Tab-separated table of C-alpha atoms in Angstrom:
chain	number	residue	atom	x	y	z
H	50	LYS	CA	73.014	-47.943	124.707
H	51	SER	CA	76.133	-46.559	123.043
H	52	SER	CA	79.410	-48.272	123.918
H	53	VAL	CA	81.332	-45.040	123.359
H	54	GLN	CA	83.135	-43.631	126.389
H	55	THR	CA	81.682	-40.525	128.002
H	56	ILE	CA	83.375	-37.808	129.991
H	57	GLY	CA	81.787	-35.553	132.578
H	58	GLU	CA	81.709	-31.772	132.745
H	59	GLU	CA	84.915	-31.746	134.800
H	60	GLN	CA	87.529	-32.144	132.078
H	61	ILE	CA	90.682	-31.270	133.998
H	62	GLN	CA	93.058	-32.238	131.174
H	63	ASN	CA	91.081	-30.486	128.449
H	64	PRO	CA	92.408	-26.903	128.082
H	65	TYR	CA	89.925	-25.920	125.343
H	66	THR	CA	87.267	-24.171	127.417
H	67	GLU	CA	86.674	-21.193	125.093
H	68	LEU	CA	85.638	-21.157	121.469
H	69	LEU	CA	85.312	-18.697	118.595
H	70	VAL	CA	82.812	-19.515	115.831
H	71	LEU	CA	83.954	-18.398	112.353
H	72	LYS	CA	81.178	-17.908	109.795
H	73	GLY	CA	81.371	-17.284	106.061
H	74	HIS	CA	81.103	-20.589	104.227
H	75	GLN	CA	77.773	-21.503	102.645
H	76	ASP	CA	78.348	-25.267	102.395
H	77	ILE	CA	80.396	-28.135	103.874
H	78	VAL	CA	83.900	-27.018	104.936
H	79	ARG	CA	86.182	-29.957	104.069
H	80	PHE	CA	89.722	-28.568	104.145
H	81	LEU	CA	91.917	-26.560	106.489
H	82	VAL	CA	95.540	-25.833	105.613
H	83	GLN	CA	98.146	-23.981	107.658
H	84	ILE	CA	99.889	-21.068	105.933
H	85	ASP	CA	102.243	-19.979	108.729
H	86	ASP	CA	102.333	-19.814	112.537
H	87	CYS	CA	99.132	-17.775	112.824
H	88	ARG	CA	97.272	-18.002	109.497
H	89	PHE	CA	95.256	-20.755	107.866
H	90	ALA	CA	92.958	-21.250	104.870
H	91	SER	CA	89.611	-23.040	104.700
H	92	ALA	CA	87.778	-24.427	101.660
H	93	GLY	CA	84.904	-26.719	100.803
H	94	ASP	CA	81.847	-27.368	98.693
H	95	ASP	CA	80.926	-23.702	98.146
H	96	GLY	CA	84.094	-23.208	96.054
H	97	ILE	CA	85.236	-20.224	98.165
H	98	ILE	CA	88.564	-20.066	100.027
H	99	PHE	CA	88.807	-18.041	103.239
H	100	LEU	CA	92.031	-16.936	104.937
H	101	TRP	CA	91.864	-16.547	108.734
H	102	ASN	CA	93.946	-15.337	111.665
H	103	ALA	CA	94.244	-18.267	114.092
H	104	GLN	CA	94.815	-16.005	117.100
H	105	THR	CA	91.889	-13.606	116.696
H	106	GLY	CA	89.570	-15.441	114.303
H	107	GLU	CA	89.650	-12.420	111.973
H	108	LYS	CA	88.707	-13.119	108.340
H	109	LEU	CA	91.648	-11.854	106.279
H	110	PHE	CA	90.547	-12.627	102.697
H	111	GLU	CA	87.687	-14.215	100.784
H	112	LEU	CA	88.983	-15.763	97.564
H	113	HIS	CA	86.604	-16.265	94.633
H	114	GLY	CA	87.689	-17.984	91.421
H	115	HIS	CA	86.257	-21.505	91.367
H	116	THR	CA	82.732	-22.328	90.174
H	117	HIS	CA	82.436	-25.770	91.795
H	118	LYS	CA	83.486	-27.421	95.063
H	119	ILE	CA	87.135	-27.518	96.151
H	120	THR	CA	88.643	-31.014	95.848
H	121	ALA	CA	92.218	-30.399	97.084
H	122	ILE	CA	94.327	-27.664	98.672
H	123	ALA	CA	98.055	-27.363	99.421
H	124	PRO	CA	100.428	-24.657	100.730
H	125	PHE	CA	103.261	-23.699	98.381
H	126	SER	CA	105.923	-21.399	99.869
H	127	SER	CA	108.317	-19.568	97.597
H	128	SER	CA	111.936	-20.657	97.954
H	129	ASP	CA	113.500	-18.228	95.502
H	130	ALA	CA	116.508	-16.657	97.242
H	131	SER	CA	116.319	-13.560	95.051
H	132	GLU	CA	112.897	-12.530	96.352
H	133	GLU	CA	111.153	-12.175	99.675
H	134	LYS	CA	109.552	-15.447	100.789
H	135	LYS	CA	105.992	-15.681	99.521
H	136	HIS	CA	103.238	-17.815	100.997
H	137	LEU	CA	101.084	-19.276	98.250
H	138	ILE	CA	98.299	-21.843	98.232
H	139	LEU	CA	97.143	-24.140	95.440
H	140	THR	CA	93.464	-25.055	95.136
H	141	ALA	CA	91.886	-27.645	92.827
H	142	SER	CA	88.195	-27.791	92.039
H	143	ALA	CA	85.529	-29.960	90.419
H	144	ASP	CA	85.417	-27.223	87.749
H	145	ARG	CA	88.657	-28.860	86.445
H	146	THR	CA	90.859	-25.908	87.271
H	147	VAL	CA	93.760	-25.265	89.638
H	148	ILE	CA	94.418	-21.757	90.978
H	149	VAL	CA	97.496	-20.351	92.728
H	150	TRP	CA	96.712	-17.665	95.332
H	151	ASP	CA	98.983	-15.141	97.044
H	152	CYS	CA	98.221	-15.286	100.774
H	153	THR	CA	99.643	-11.820	101.467
H	154	SER	CA	97.524	-9.918	98.955
H	155	GLY	CA	94.639	-12.382	98.566
H	156	ARG	CA	95.030	-12.182	94.796
H	157	GLN	CA	94.843	-14.889	92.180
H	158	VAL	CA	98.339	-15.414	90.793
H	159	GLN	CA	97.518	-17.838	88.009
H	160	LYS	CA	94.897	-20.324	86.846
H	161	VAL	CA	95.261	-23.599	84.941
H	162	SER	CA	92.237	-24.842	82.984
H	163	CYS	CA	93.666	-27.610	80.792
H	164	PHE	CA	92.583	-30.625	82.878
H	165	HIS	CA	90.399	-33.337	81.321
H	166	SER	CA	89.131	-34.538	84.703
H	167	THR	CA	88.848	-33.309	88.291
H	168	VAL	CA	92.132	-32.977	90.203
H	169	LYS	CA	91.669	-35.009	93.401
H	170	CYS	CA	95.014	-34.375	95.092
H	171	LEU	CA	97.907	-31.903	95.101
H	172	THR	CA	101.418	-32.513	96.417
H	173	VAL	CA	104.298	-30.027	96.554
H	174	LEU	CA	107.846	-31.376	96.201
H	175	GLN	CA	109.565	-28.431	97.867
H	176	ARG	CA	113.075	-29.780	97.334
H	177	LEU	CA	112.572	-29.989	93.543
H	178	ASP	CA	110.524	-26.763	93.436
H	179	VAL	CA	107.696	-28.494	91.550
H	180	TRP	CA	104.168	-29.587	92.399
H	181	LEU	CA	102.094	-32.543	91.274
H	182	SER	CA	98.409	-32.843	90.460
H	183	GLY	CA	96.675	-36.199	90.566
H	184	GLY	CA	93.431	-37.145	88.845
H	185	GLY	CA	92.933	-39.019	85.585
H	186	ASP	CA	96.710	-38.671	85.177
H	187	LEU	CA	99.739	-37.407	87.097
H	188	CYS	CA	101.033	-33.972	86.025
H	189	VAL	CA	104.243	-32.215	87.075
H	190	TRP	CA	104.257	-28.395	87.173
H	191	ASN	CA	106.780	-25.690	87.998
H	192	ARG	CA	106.148	-22.535	90.016
H	193	LYS	CA	105.138	-20.595	86.883
H	194	LEU	CA	102.457	-23.250	86.240
H	195	ASP	CA	104.213	-24.598	83.157
H	196	LEU	CA	103.297	-28.255	82.573
H	197	LEU	CA	106.656	-30.056	82.643
H	198	CYS	CA	105.390	-33.592	81.993
H	199	LYS	CA	102.459	-35.934	82.562
H	200	THR	CA	101.564	-39.623	82.533
H	201	SER	CA	99.171	-41.161	80.067
H	202	HIS	CA	95.579	-41.669	81.258
H	203	LEU	CA	95.662	-44.166	84.130
H	204	THR	CA	92.133	-45.381	84.897
H	205	ASP	CA	88.654	-43.922	85.162
H	206	ALA	CA	89.039	-43.958	88.953
H	207	GLY	CA	92.200	-41.864	88.733
H	208	ILE	CA	94.667	-40.949	91.468
H	209	SER	CA	92.965	-40.348	94.815
H	210	ALA	CA	96.050	-39.708	97.010
H	211	LEU	CA	99.784	-39.016	96.675
H	212	VAL	CA	102.728	-39.265	99.061
H	213	GLU	CA	106.326	-38.152	98.495
H	214	LEU	CA	109.055	-40.813	98.722
H	215	PRO	CA	112.877	-40.574	98.662
H	216	LYS	CA	114.948	-40.492	95.457
H	217	ASN	CA	112.502	-38.232	93.554
H	218	CYS	CA	109.691	-40.787	93.791
H	219	VAL	CA	106.011	-40.571	94.692
H	220	ALA	CA	103.443	-43.245	95.530
H	221	ALA	CA	99.992	-42.778	93.972
H	222	ALA	CA	96.821	-44.554	95.120
H	223	VAL	CA	94.797	-45.632	92.077
H	224	GLY	CA	91.879	-47.735	93.240
H	225	ARG	CA	93.390	-50.704	95.068
H	226	GLU	CA	96.727	-50.326	93.281
H	227	LEU	CA	99.729	-48.378	94.520
H	228	ILE	CA	101.780	-46.997	91.618
H	229	ILE	CA	105.341	-45.781	92.183
H	230	PHE	CA	106.459	-42.957	89.882
H	231	ARG	CA	109.938	-41.470	89.595
H	232	LEU	CA	110.781	-37.962	88.386
H	233	VAL	CA	113.824	-38.054	86.130
H	234	ALA	CA	115.629	-34.921	84.948
H	235	SER	CA	115.462	-34.572	81.162
H	236	ASN	CA	118.300	-33.354	78.966
H	237	GLU	CA	116.289	-30.402	77.702
H	238	GLY	CA	117.265	-28.060	80.507
H	239	SER	CA	117.513	-27.537	84.231
H	240	GLU	CA	113.718	-27.436	84.647
H	241	GLY	CA	112.945	-30.392	82.398
H	242	TRP	CA	111.465	-33.498	84.032
H	243	ASN	CA	110.072	-36.809	82.870
H	244	VAL	CA	107.749	-38.912	84.999
H	245	LEU	CA	108.226	-42.686	84.778
H	246	GLU	CA	106.107	-45.482	86.204
H	247	VAL	CA	108.526	-47.857	87.942
H	248	LYS	CA	106.354	-50.297	89.902
H	249	ARG	CA	102.760	-51.362	90.603
H	250	LEU	CA	101.920	-52.847	94.004
H	251	VAL	CA	98.687	-54.863	94.171
H	252	ASP	CA	98.779	-56.144	97.751
H	253	HIS	CA	95.570	-54.380	98.838
H	254	GLN	CA	92.242	-56.173	98.374
H	255	ASP	CA	90.192	-52.970	98.108
H	256	ASN	CA	90.533	-49.243	97.380
H	257	ILE	CA	93.360	-47.415	99.153
H	258	LEU	CA	91.892	-44.519	101.148
H	259	SER	CA	94.864	-43.209	103.123
H	260	LEU	CA	98.610	-42.797	102.747
H	261	VAL	CA	101.200	-41.454	105.179
H	262	SER	CA	104.975	-41.071	105.048
H	263	VAL	CA	106.597	-42.038	108.359
H	264	ASN	CA	110.214	-41.167	107.488
H	265	ASP	CA	112.717	-41.614	104.652
H	266	LEU	CA	112.592	-45.389	105.116
H	267	THR	CA	108.910	-46.137	105.661
H	268	PHE	CA	105.432	-45.258	104.449
H	269	VAL	CA	102.049	-46.774	105.272
H	270	THR	CA	98.781	-47.301	103.379
H	271	GLY	CA	95.256	-48.124	104.556
H	272	SER	CA	92.308	-49.523	102.589
H	273	HIS	CA	88.523	-49.584	102.562
H	274	VAL	CA	88.370	-53.088	104.070
H	275	GLY	CA	90.674	-52.300	106.978
H	276	GLU	CA	94.060	-53.406	105.666
H	277	LEU	CA	97.098	-51.478	106.899
H	278	ILE	CA	100.358	-52.171	105.046
H	279	VAL	CA	103.813	-50.918	106.068
H	280	TRP	CA	106.134	-50.399	103.069
H	281	ASP	CA	109.852	-49.866	102.600
H	282	ALA	CA	110.126	-46.391	101.042
H	283	LEU	CA	113.327	-47.233	99.135
H	284	ASP	CA	112.591	-50.563	97.451
H	285	TRP	CA	108.771	-50.559	97.940
H	286	THR	CA	108.638	-54.011	99.495
H	287	LYS	CA	105.950	-54.950	102.004
H	288	GLN	CA	107.407	-54.882	105.526
H	289	ALA	CA	104.355	-55.733	107.630
H	290	SER	CA	100.567	-55.700	107.568
H	291	GLU	CA	97.575	-55.619	109.893
H	292	CYS	CA	94.101	-56.589	108.761
H	293	ASN	CA	92.381	-57.659	111.972
H	294	PHE	CA	91.087	-54.289	113.159
H	295	TRP	CA	87.495	-55.548	113.304
H	296	ASP	CA	88.339	-58.857	115.033
H	297	SER	CA	87.654	-58.603	118.780
H	298	SER	CA	89.733	-61.736	119.491
H	299	VAL	CA	92.785	-59.859	118.213
H	300	HIS	CA	92.286	-57.029	120.699
H	301	PRO	CA	91.340	-58.821	123.935
H	302	ASP	CA	91.416	-55.654	126.081
H	303	VAL	CA	88.298	-54.326	124.355
H	304	GLN	CA	84.814	-55.590	125.117
H	305	PRO	CA	83.428	-57.184	121.916
H	306	GLU	CA	80.171	-55.914	120.475
H	307	ILE	CA	77.465	-58.348	119.393
H	308	LYS	CA	76.596	-57.696	115.757
H	309	LEU	CA	74.801	-59.724	113.097
H	310	SER	CA	77.036	-58.427	110.331
H	311	GLU	CA	80.012	-56.113	109.903
H	312	SER	CA	79.438	-53.026	107.791
H	313	PRO	CA	82.341	-52.245	105.388
H	314	ASN	CA	82.491	-48.663	106.700
H	315	GLU	CA	83.271	-49.979	110.172
H	316	THR	CA	86.596	-51.388	108.973
H	317	SER	CA	87.543	-48.588	106.578
H	318	VAL	CA	90.921	-46.913	107.250
H	319	GLN	CA	89.802	-43.290	106.764
H	320	HIS	CA	92.945	-41.478	107.902
H	321	LEU	CA	96.513	-42.203	108.994
H	322	THR	CA	99.091	-40.133	110.828
H	323	SER	CA	102.392	-41.110	112.434
H	324	ASP	CA	105.423	-40.287	114.483
H	325	GLU	CA	108.757	-42.148	114.396
H	326	GLU	CA	107.469	-44.975	116.607
H	327	CYS	CA	103.821	-45.492	115.762
H	328	VAL	CA	101.134	-45.151	113.127
H	329	PHE	CA	97.790	-43.818	114.363
H	330	ALA	CA	94.858	-45.102	112.326
H	331	ALA	CA	91.233	-43.972	112.134
H	332	VAL	CA	89.444	-47.254	111.413
H	333	GLY	CA	85.649	-47.194	111.255
H	334	LYS	CA	84.419	-45.724	114.551
H	335	GLY	CA	87.690	-46.553	116.295
H	336	ILE	CA	91.268	-45.357	116.653
H	337	TYR	CA	94.259	-47.714	116.730
H	338	VAL	CA	97.917	-47.250	117.672
H	339	TYR	CA	100.195	-49.509	115.622
H	340	ASN	CA	103.808	-49.812	116.800
H	341	LEU	CA	106.191	-50.038	113.843
H	342	GLN	CA	108.984	-51.813	115.706
H	343	MET	CA	106.775	-54.412	117.392
H	344	LYS	CA	104.648	-54.661	114.223
H	345	ARG	CA	101.382	-54.824	116.094
H	346	VAL	CA	98.552	-52.758	117.551
H	347	ILE	CA	99.534	-51.688	121.069
H	348	ALA	CA	96.401	-49.713	121.996
H	349	CYS	CA	92.940	-49.122	120.591
H	350	GLN	CA	89.469	-47.744	121.140
H	351	ARG	CA	87.142	-49.702	118.861
H	352	THR	CA	84.268	-47.286	119.505
H	353	ALA	CA	86.004	-43.960	120.002
H	354	HIS	CA	83.025	-42.143	118.433
H	355	ASP	CA	79.415	-42.923	117.527
H	356	SER	CA	80.183	-42.674	113.783
H	357	SER	CA	83.198	-42.995	111.478
H	358	VAL	CA	86.387	-41.208	112.545
H	359	LEU	CA	87.385	-38.868	109.698
H	360	HIS	CA	90.668	-37.369	110.941
H	361	ILE	CA	93.253	-38.097	113.617
H	362	GLU	CA	96.434	-36.279	114.697
H	363	ARG	CA	99.181	-36.889	117.223
H	364	LEU	CA	100.006	-33.968	119.535
H	365	PRO	CA	103.479	-33.343	121.015
H	366	ASN	CA	102.360	-34.318	124.555
H	367	ARG	CA	101.444	-38.000	123.958
H	368	GLN	CA	97.882	-36.993	123.207
H	369	LEU	CA	95.729	-37.712	120.160
H	370	ILE	CA	92.836	-35.735	118.749
H	371	SER	CA	90.126	-37.377	116.643
H	372	CYS	CA	87.006	-36.042	114.932
H	373	SER	CA	83.996	-37.850	113.573
H	374	GLU	CA	80.895	-37.851	111.411
H	375	ASP	CA	78.916	-37.641	114.662
H	376	GLY	CA	80.065	-34.011	115.100
H	377	SER	CA	82.379	-34.689	118.037
H	378	VAL	CA	86.037	-33.836	118.581
H	379	ARG	CA	87.823	-35.839	121.279
H	380	ILE	CA	91.203	-35.726	123.017
H	381	TRP	CA	92.880	-38.995	124.025
H	382	GLU	CA	95.978	-39.746	126.038
H	383	LEU	CA	98.177	-42.771	125.376
H	384	ARG	CA	98.996	-44.265	128.772
H	385	GLU	CA	100.880	-47.297	129.979
H	386	LYS	CA	98.774	-49.904	131.722
H	387	GLN	CA	99.870	-51.613	134.934
H	388	GLN	CA	100.945	-55.131	134.020
H	389	LEU	CA	98.977	-58.133	135.257
H	390	PRO	CA	100.428	-61.667	135.334
H	391	ALA	CA	101.033	-62.682	131.743
H	392	GLU	CA	98.595	-64.925	129.910
H	393	PRO	CA	99.136	-66.657	126.560
H	394	VAL	CA	98.689	-64.229	123.690
H	395	PRO	CA	95.760	-65.183	121.397
H	396	THR	CA	96.832	-66.640	118.075
H	397	GLY	CA	96.406	-64.454	115.018
H	398	PHE	CA	97.545	-61.242	116.738
H	399	PHE	CA	99.079	-59.449	113.755
H	400	ASN	CA	99.696	-63.008	112.449
H	401	MET	CA	102.734	-63.027	114.723
H	402	TRP	CA	102.046	-66.477	116.111
H	403	GLY	CA	100.407	-67.999	113.049
H	404	PHE	CA	96.869	-69.278	112.653
H	405	GLY	CA	95.246	-72.204	114.438
H	406	ARG	CA	96.690	-73.877	117.523
H	407	ALA	CA	100.034	-72.429	118.580
H	408	ASN	CA	102.661	-74.934	119.564
H	409	LYS	CA	104.108	-74.955	123.063
H	410	GLN	CA	107.372	-73.276	122.086
H	411	ALA	CA	105.601	-70.420	120.284
H	412	ASN	CA	103.249	-69.994	123.229
H	413	GLN	CA	106.170	-69.703	125.654
H	414	ALA	CA	107.864	-67.165	123.387
H	415	ALA	CA	104.630	-65.159	123.238
H	416	LYS	CA	104.298	-65.288	127.009
H	417	LYS	CA	107.870	-64.090	127.502
H	418	MET	CA	107.430	-61.253	125.006
H	419	GLN	CA	104.210	-60.128	126.667
H	420	GLU	CA	105.962	-59.999	130.045
H	421	ASN	CA	108.628	-57.687	128.630
H	422	THR	CA	106.295	-55.540	126.531
H	423	PRO	CA	104.538	-52.534	128.066
H	424	VAL	CA	100.783	-52.466	127.495
H	425	TYR	CA	99.123	-49.186	126.572
H	426	PHE	CA	95.584	-47.873	126.502
H	427	LEU	CA	93.837	-44.757	125.226
H	428	GLU	CA	92.027	-42.693	127.833
H	429	LEU	CA	89.463	-40.066	126.917
H	430	VAL	CA	90.544	-36.766	128.521
H	431	GLY	CA	88.552	-34.181	126.584
H	432	ASP	CA	85.323	-33.810	124.611
H	433	LEU	CA	84.843	-30.702	122.451
H	434	ILE	CA	81.144	-30.166	121.843
H	435	GLY	CA	80.386	-27.361	119.397
H	436	HIS	CA	79.592	-28.633	115.898
H	437	SER	CA	76.149	-29.863	114.888
H	438	SER	CA	77.295	-32.013	111.969
H	439	ALA	CA	80.243	-34.116	110.739
H	440	VAL	CA	83.635	-32.634	111.667
H	441	GLN	CA	85.804	-33.091	108.576
H	442	MET	CA	89.271	-32.246	109.913
H	443	PHE	CA	91.233	-29.942	112.221
H	444	LEU	CA	94.507	-28.032	112.565
H	445	TYR	CA	96.585	-27.833	115.735
H	446	PHE	CA	98.241	-24.444	116.366
H	447	GLY	CA	100.016	-25.187	119.636
H	448	GLU	CA	99.318	-22.470	122.211
H	449	LEU	CA	97.001	-20.665	119.766
H	450	GLY	CA	94.620	-23.597	120.015
H	451	LEU	CA	92.767	-25.831	117.589
H	452	ALA	CA	90.727	-25.106	114.437
H	453	THR	CA	87.963	-27.495	113.340
H	454	CYS	CA	85.747	-27.465	110.231
H	455	SER	CA	82.430	-29.150	109.671
H	456	ALA	CA	79.486	-30.008	107.442
H	457	ASP	CA	77.522	-27.424	109.488
H	458	HIS	CA	79.344	-24.734	107.385
H	459	LEU	CA	81.226	-23.497	110.459
H	460	ILE	CA	84.839	-23.288	111.599
H	461	ILE	CA	85.478	-23.264	115.336
H	462	LEU	CA	88.647	-22.007	117.003
H	463	TRP	CA	89.084	-23.795	120.322
H	464	LYS	CA	91.123	-21.798	122.831
H	465	ASP	CA	92.950	-22.534	126.077
H	466	GLY	CA	90.664	-20.745	128.555
H	467	GLU	CA	93.349	-20.077	131.166
H	468	ARG	CA	95.749	-18.653	128.587
H	469	GLU	CA	93.083	-16.400	127.055
H	470	SER	CA	92.074	-15.165	130.516
H	471	ARG	CA	95.710	-14.281	131.335
H	472	LEU	CA	96.075	-12.431	128.029
H	473	ARG	CA	92.914	-10.409	128.668
H	474	SER	CA	94.101	-9.518	132.175
H	475	LEU	CA	97.501	-8.464	130.816
H	476	THR	CA	95.887	-6.314	128.108
H	477	LEU	CA	93.640	-4.636	130.670
H	478	PHE	CA	96.598	-4.052	132.978
H	479	GLN	CA	98.580	-2.429	130.133
H	480	LYS	CA	95.655	-0.169	129.149
H	481	LEU	CA	95.159	1.014	132.724
H	482	ALA	CA	98.890	1.720	133.020
H	483	GLN	CA	98.874	3.724	129.757
H	484	ASN	CA	95.856	5.775	130.859
H	485	GLY	CA	97.402	6.507	134.245
H	486	ASP	CA	94.430	4.879	136.011
H	487	LEU	CA	96.647	2.329	137.669
H	488	GLN	CA	97.975	3.409	141.052
H	489	LEU	CA	100.252	1.023	142.858
H	490	LYS	CA	100.055	1.385	146.644
H	491	PHE	CA	102.744	-0.017	148.857
């Protein structure tokens, strides 16, 4: 029997009771990117990019230009004061090209075909008005798609993820290494840049799968074997780490599962997101809330889904949304648990109390801290059943709802049923009033 939580048909706190199914893709849809308040783009293994209206589900454009699957996508808004603001998107493909698209006209603005390997990630540095492509090397480009500078070939694995840091720096995941690069203005002109490697961090024991910037002071990385490391974004020193996600003794609130062996995928940190207080990690089949100030996991669901969690996001209302390879999308609420009389904290919890037998003084300190520390838990409040295969990611559009994409080739727009019903009633009311069919009797 599955140890995953279930929720009945009565989902009072789940507003998403209506859905729109968007068809068009012919293969796995891996990426969704928001263009503005009501438009988004989708892309995946069929090499086609679609632009959609998030309110109506209308297909706005179908963009053809790549011959292989899309490997990265990023929005790139124009910031030129002399022209009207343009919404652009960058797409990279396994065909070793990058294309810039105009979201207003649906036209291809420019194409770059000089790459020696597949571009795996794209990052826009809006403040510097440049964008970076990561693959076999790191390239810096301007808005006109002029190559400003590039690194020498790094490794065969190449750069798998990038995150922007302060002081014109970026952190690049290259296998299990984290390489810090700095962009330095050259003397050739106002648009000239050089990219310099300034530090290599080798604290991870396995490949880095996820990176997230928390704020100007902190960023976090997660690896294939379940290591989470908190870094100082200014001097790149290691501030804290957590590598006990799979250890049931570390998370005593969760019932342990009996297993003969631990599969590597069950400890893999697939995705990270954050707010100012916490990092939210998708680890194997579970989701974990790591408090940055307390430097420990404060809440978790070890089996949030039946398969690996691929994407997780924090909503403004203390809720989380997660999606999984099992085709499910779930809404969670972070709640404070009523405190019971304090018991000694198990040793090894985020290595706070050391390994082995804790001494009496440390045990008393742990007990006192536990008494003063609120305990949280994640409660399942919504289950969105609609996809028949792995849900790759999603976008949250506030009152317009939620967009999800999947290996079943579909995109689903999940809508607040009560809001949609009110809008339909209002539209009908307005039409009747315009036609003179509405007679108000007093």
